[in-house]
Tab-separated table of C-alpha atoms and ligand atoms in Angstrom:
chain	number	residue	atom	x	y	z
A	18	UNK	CA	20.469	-16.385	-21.261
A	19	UNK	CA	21.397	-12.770	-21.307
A	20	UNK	CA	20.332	-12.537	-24.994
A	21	UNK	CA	17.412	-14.351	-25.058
A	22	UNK	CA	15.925	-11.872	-22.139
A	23	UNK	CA	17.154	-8.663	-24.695
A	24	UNK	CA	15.354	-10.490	-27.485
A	25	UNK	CA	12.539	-11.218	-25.090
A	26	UNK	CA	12.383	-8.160	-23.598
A	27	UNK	CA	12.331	-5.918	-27.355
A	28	UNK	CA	8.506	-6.918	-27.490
A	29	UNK	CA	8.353	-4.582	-25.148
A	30	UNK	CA	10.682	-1.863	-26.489
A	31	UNK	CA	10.140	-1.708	-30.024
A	32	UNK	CA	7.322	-0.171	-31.269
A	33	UNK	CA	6.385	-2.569	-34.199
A	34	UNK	CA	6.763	-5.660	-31.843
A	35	UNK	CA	4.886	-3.932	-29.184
A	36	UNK	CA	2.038	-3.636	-31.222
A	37	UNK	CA	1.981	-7.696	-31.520
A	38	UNK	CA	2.699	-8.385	-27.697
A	39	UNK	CA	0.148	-5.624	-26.362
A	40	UNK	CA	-2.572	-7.339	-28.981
A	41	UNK	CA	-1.851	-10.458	-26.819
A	42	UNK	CA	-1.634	-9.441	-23.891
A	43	UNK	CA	-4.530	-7.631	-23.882
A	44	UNK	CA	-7.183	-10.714	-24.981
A	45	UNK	CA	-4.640	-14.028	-23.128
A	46	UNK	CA	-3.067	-11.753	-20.672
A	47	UNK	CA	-6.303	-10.053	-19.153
A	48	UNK	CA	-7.741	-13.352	-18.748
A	49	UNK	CA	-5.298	-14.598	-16.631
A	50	UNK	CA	-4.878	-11.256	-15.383
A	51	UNK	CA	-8.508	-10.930	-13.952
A	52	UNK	CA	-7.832	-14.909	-12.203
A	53	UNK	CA	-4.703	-13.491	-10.419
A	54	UNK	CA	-6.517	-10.608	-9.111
A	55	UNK	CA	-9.486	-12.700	-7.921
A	56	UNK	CA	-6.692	-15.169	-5.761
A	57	UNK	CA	-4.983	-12.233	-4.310
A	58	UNK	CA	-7.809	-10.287	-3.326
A	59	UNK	CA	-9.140	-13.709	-2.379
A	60	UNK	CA	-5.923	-14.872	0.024
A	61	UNK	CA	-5.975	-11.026	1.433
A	62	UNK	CA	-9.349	-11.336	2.703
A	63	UNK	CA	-9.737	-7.684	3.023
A	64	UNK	CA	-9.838	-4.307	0.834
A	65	UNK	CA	-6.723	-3.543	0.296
A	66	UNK	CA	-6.119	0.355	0.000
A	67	UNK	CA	-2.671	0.636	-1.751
A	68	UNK	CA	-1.806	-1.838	-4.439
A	69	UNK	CA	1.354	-2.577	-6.211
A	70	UNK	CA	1.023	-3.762	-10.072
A	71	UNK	CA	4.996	-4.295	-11.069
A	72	UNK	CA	6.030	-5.140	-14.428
A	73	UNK	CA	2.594	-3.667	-15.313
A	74	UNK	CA	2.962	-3.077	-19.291
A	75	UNK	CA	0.055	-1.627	-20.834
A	76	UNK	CA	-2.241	-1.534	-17.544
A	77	UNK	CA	-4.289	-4.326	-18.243
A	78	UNK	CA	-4.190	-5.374	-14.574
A	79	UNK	CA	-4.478	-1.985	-13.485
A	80	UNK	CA	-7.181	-1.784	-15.331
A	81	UNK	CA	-9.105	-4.749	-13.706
A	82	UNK	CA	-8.221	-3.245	-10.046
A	83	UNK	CA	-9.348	0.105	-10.900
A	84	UNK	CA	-12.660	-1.598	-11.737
A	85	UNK	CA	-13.125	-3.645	-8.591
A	86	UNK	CA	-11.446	-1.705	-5.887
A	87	UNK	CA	-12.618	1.796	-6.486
A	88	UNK	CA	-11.733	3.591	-3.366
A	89	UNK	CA	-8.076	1.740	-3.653
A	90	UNK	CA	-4.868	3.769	-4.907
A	91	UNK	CA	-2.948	2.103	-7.564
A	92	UNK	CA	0.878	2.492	-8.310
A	93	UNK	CA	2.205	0.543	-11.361
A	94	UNK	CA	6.049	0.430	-12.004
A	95	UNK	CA	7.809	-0.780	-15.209
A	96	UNK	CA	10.634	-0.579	-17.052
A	97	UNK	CA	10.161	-0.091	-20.590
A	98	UNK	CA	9.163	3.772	-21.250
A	99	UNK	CA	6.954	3.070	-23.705
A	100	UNK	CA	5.009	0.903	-21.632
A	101	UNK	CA	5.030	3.241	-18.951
A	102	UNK	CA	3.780	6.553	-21.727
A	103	UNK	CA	0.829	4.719	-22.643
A	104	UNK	CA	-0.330	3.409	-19.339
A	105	UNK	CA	-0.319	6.818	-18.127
A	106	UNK	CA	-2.024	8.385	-21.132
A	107	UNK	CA	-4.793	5.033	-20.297
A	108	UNK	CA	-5.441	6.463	-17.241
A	109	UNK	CA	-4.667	9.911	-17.761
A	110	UNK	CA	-8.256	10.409	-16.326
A	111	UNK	CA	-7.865	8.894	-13.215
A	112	UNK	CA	-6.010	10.685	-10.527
A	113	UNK	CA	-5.748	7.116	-8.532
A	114	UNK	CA	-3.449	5.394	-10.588
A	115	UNK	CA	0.608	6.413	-10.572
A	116	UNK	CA	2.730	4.704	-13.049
A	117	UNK	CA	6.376	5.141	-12.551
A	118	UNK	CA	9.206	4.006	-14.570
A	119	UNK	CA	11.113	1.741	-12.887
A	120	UNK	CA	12.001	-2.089	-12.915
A	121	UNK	CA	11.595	-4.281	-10.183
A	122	UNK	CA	14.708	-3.968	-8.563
A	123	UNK	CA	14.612	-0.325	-8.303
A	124	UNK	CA	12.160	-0.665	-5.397
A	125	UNK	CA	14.710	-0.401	-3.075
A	126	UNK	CA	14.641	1.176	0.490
A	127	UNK	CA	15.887	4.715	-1.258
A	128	UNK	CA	14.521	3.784	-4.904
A	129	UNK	CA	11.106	4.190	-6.416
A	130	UNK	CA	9.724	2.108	-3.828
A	131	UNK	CA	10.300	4.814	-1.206
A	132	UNK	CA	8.601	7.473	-3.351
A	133	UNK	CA	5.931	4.974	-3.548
A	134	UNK	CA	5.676	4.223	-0.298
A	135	UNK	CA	4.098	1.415	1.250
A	136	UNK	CA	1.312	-1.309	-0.160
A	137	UNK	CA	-1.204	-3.843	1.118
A	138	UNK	CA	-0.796	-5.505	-1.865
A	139	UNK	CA	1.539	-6.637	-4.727
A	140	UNK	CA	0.909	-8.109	-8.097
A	141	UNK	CA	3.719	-9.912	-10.182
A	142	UNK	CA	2.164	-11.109	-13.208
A	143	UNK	CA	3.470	-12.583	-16.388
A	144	UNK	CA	6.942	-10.499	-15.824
A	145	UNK	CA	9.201	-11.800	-13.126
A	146	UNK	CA	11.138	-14.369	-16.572
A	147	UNK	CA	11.951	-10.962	-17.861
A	148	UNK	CA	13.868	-9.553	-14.489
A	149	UNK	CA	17.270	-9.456	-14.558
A	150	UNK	CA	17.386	-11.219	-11.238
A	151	UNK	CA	14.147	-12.493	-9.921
A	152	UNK	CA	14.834	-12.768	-6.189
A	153	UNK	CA	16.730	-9.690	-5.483
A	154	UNK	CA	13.778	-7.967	-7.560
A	155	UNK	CA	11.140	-10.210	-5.610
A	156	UNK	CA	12.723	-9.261	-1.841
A	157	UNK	CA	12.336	-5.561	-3.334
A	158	UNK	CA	9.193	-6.111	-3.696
A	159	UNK	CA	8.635	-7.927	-0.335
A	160	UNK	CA	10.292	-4.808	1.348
A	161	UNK	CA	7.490	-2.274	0.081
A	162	UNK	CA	4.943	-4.548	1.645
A	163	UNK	CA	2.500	-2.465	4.333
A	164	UNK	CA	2.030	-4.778	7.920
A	165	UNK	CA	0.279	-8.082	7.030
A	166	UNK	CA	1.014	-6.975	3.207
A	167	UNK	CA	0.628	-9.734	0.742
A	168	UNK	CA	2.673	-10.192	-2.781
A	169	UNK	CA	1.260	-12.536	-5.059
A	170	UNK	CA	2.931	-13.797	-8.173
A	171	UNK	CA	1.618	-15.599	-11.075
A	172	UNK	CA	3.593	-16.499	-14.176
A	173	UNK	CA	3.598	-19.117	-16.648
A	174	UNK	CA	5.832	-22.282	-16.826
A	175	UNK	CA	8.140	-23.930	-19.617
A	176	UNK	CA	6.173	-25.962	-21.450
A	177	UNK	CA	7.169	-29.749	-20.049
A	178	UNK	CA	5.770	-31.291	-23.309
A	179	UNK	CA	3.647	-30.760	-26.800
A	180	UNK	CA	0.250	-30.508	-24.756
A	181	UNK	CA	1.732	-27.652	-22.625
A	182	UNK	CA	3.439	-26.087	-25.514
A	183	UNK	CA	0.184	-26.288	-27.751
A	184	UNK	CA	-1.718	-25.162	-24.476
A	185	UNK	CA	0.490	-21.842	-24.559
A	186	UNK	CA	0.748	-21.273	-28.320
A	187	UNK	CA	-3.398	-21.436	-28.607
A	188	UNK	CA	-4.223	-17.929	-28.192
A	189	UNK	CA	-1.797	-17.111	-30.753
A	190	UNK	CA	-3.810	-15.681	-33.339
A	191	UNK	CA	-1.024	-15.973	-36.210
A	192	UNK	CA	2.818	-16.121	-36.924
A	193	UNK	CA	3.902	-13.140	-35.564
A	194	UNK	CA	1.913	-13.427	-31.832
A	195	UNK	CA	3.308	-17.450	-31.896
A	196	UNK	CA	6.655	-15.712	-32.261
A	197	UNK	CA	6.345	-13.344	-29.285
A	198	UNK	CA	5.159	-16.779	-27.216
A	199	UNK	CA	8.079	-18.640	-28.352
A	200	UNK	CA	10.589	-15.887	-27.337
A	201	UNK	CA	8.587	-15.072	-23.868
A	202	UNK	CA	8.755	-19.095	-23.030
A	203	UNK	CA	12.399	-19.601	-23.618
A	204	UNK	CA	13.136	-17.273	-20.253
A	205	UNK	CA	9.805	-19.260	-17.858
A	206	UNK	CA	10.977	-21.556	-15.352
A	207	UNK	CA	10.608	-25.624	-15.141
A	208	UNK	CA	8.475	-26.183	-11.944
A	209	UNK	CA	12.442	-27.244	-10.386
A	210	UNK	CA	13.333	-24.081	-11.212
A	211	UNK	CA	10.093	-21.965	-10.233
A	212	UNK	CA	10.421	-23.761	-6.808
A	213	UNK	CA	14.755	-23.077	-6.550
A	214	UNK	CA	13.490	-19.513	-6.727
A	215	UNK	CA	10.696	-19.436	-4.885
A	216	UNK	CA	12.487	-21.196	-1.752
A	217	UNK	CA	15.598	-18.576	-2.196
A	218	UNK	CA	13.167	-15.797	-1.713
A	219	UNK	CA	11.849	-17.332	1.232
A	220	UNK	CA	15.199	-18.134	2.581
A	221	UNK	CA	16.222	-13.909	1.545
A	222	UNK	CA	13.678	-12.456	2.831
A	223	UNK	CA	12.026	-14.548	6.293
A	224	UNK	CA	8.517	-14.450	4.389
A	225	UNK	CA	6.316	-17.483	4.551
A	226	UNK	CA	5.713	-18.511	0.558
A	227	UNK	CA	2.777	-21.207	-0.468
A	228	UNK	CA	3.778	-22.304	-4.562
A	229	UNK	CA	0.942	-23.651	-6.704
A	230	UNK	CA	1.174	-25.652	-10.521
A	231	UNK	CA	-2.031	-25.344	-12.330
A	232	UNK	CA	-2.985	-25.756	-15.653
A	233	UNK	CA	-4.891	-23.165	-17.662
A	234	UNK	CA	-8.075	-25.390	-17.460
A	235	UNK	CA	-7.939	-25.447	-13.835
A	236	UNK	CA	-7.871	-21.326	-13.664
A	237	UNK	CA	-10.810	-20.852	-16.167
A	238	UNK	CA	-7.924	-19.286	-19.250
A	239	UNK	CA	-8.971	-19.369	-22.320
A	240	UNK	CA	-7.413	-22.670	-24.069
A	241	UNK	CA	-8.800	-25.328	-25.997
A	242	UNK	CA	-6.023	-27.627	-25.135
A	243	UNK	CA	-6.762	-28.548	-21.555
A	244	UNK	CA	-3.475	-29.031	-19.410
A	245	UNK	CA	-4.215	-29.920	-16.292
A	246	UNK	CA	-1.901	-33.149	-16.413
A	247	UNK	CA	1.316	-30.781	-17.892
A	248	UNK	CA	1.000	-27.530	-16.133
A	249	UNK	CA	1.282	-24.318	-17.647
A	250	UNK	CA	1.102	-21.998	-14.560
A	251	UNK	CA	2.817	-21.442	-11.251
A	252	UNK	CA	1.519	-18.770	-8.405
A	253	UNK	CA	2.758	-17.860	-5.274
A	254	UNK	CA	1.524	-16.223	-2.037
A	255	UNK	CA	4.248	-14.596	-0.153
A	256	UNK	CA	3.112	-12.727	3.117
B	322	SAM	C1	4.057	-9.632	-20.690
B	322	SAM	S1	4.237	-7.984	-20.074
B	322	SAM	C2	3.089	-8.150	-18.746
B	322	SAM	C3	2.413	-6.854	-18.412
B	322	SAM	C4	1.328	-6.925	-17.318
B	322	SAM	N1	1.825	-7.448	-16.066
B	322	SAM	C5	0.131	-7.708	-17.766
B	322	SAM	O1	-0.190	-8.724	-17.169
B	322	SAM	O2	-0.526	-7.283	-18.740
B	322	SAM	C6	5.799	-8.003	-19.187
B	322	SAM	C7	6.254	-6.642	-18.663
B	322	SAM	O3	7.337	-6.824	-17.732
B	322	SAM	C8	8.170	-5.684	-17.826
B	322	SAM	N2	9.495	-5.894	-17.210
B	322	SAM	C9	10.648	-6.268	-17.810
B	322	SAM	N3	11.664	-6.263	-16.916
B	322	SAM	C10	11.156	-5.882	-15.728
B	322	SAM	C11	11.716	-5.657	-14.419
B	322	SAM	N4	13.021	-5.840	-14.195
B	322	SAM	N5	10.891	-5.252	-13.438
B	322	SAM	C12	9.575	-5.053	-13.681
B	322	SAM	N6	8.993	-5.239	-14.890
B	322	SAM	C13	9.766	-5.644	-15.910
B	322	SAM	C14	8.229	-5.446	-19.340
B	322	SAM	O4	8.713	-4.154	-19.648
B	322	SAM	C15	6.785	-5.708	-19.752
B	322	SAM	O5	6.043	-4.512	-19.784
């Protein structure tokens, strides 16, 4: 397990690969991306005025909230320095958006958290496979949470059977983007598994948590393979 997270987690490190998985990210990912930030601003029901983007890569959420919450101030935290170099150079321009290196699990009481202070909102997406341990890095995350604060996650599933598989591999545009799939999907949870973790983090951390399976369909992502009936996603609402 601990090797296929390193390989996973290289796409993000090495500079040739990186060029591949940012490619993808930024046409599959922002799709998604721009659904997750609908939901959350959606379940918030307000403006939020700090947000939280954490395992943010190459900005491309950040990105979306700058454009729709212009008053808000944005903080995104990952660990992989070159993902955190260009994000700030993105947004070197815009004095709203911090980017701090830092993994999940860092945002500790007296970690990057605190220096960050405290958020209305938090967005996990596509990310939480790669943490070294999802529900300490989650109840982190949870802890950084303003008053009425709401985290909501949204990653992708292992693929149950060929139509979810084919359903994920889709966007690839050629070998080498298929490859970065395959290697991302070995580390996403079964929906047994997505739920183990999501109930643990409940359990942690006292926070109510409302899990959802969808299929890319369902949330408007680009796929020509519809998968409603084999799920590709899973989201959660923890407040
Ligand atoms: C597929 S990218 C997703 C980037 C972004 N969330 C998006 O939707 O475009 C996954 C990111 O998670 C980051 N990551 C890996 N381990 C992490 C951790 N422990 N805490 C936070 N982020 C982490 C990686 O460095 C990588 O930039």
């Amino acid at each position: 397990m601990e090797s296929a997270r390193f390989r996973a987690q290289e796409w993000f490190v090495n500079p040739d690969l990186v060029r591949v998985s940012s490619a993808c990210d930024r046409r599959f990912g922002r799709v998604l991306g721009a659904t997750a930030v609908a939901l959350a601003l959606a379940e918030l029901g307000r403006t939020p005025s700090r947000v939280l983007d954490v395992g943010c890569g190459h900005g491309e959420v950040l990105d979306i909230l700058r454009r729709q919450l212009p008053a808000a101030e944005l903080v995104g935290v990952d660990p992989a320095a070159a993902a955190v170099a260009a994000t700030r150079d993105r947004f070197a321009l815009d004095h709203r958006v911090t980017v701090l290196e830092a993994g999940a699990e860092d945002l500790g009481p007296a970690g990057a958290g605190a220096q960050a202070g405290q958020f209305d909102l938090a967005l996990v997406h596509l990310t939480l496979a790669l943490w070294p341990d999802p529900v300490d890095g989650l109840c982190a995350v949870l802890d950084r949470l303003a008053p009425g604060g709401l985290c909501y996650v949204l990653e992708l599933l292992r693929p149950a059977d060929e139509v979810a598989l084919a359903a994920c591999l889709a966007p690839a545009t050629g070998p080498a983007e298929a490859r970065y799939v395959r290697e991302q999907l070995a580390l996403w949870p079964s929906r047994e598994e997505a739920a183990a973790l999501v109930a643990a983090v409940g359990r942690r951390s006292g926070r109510s948590a409302r899990l959802l399976f969808r299929g890319f369909a369902e949330l408007a992502v680009m796929s020509e393979v519809d998968s409603a009936a084999t799920p590709n996603v899973w989201h959660v609402f923890l407040s």
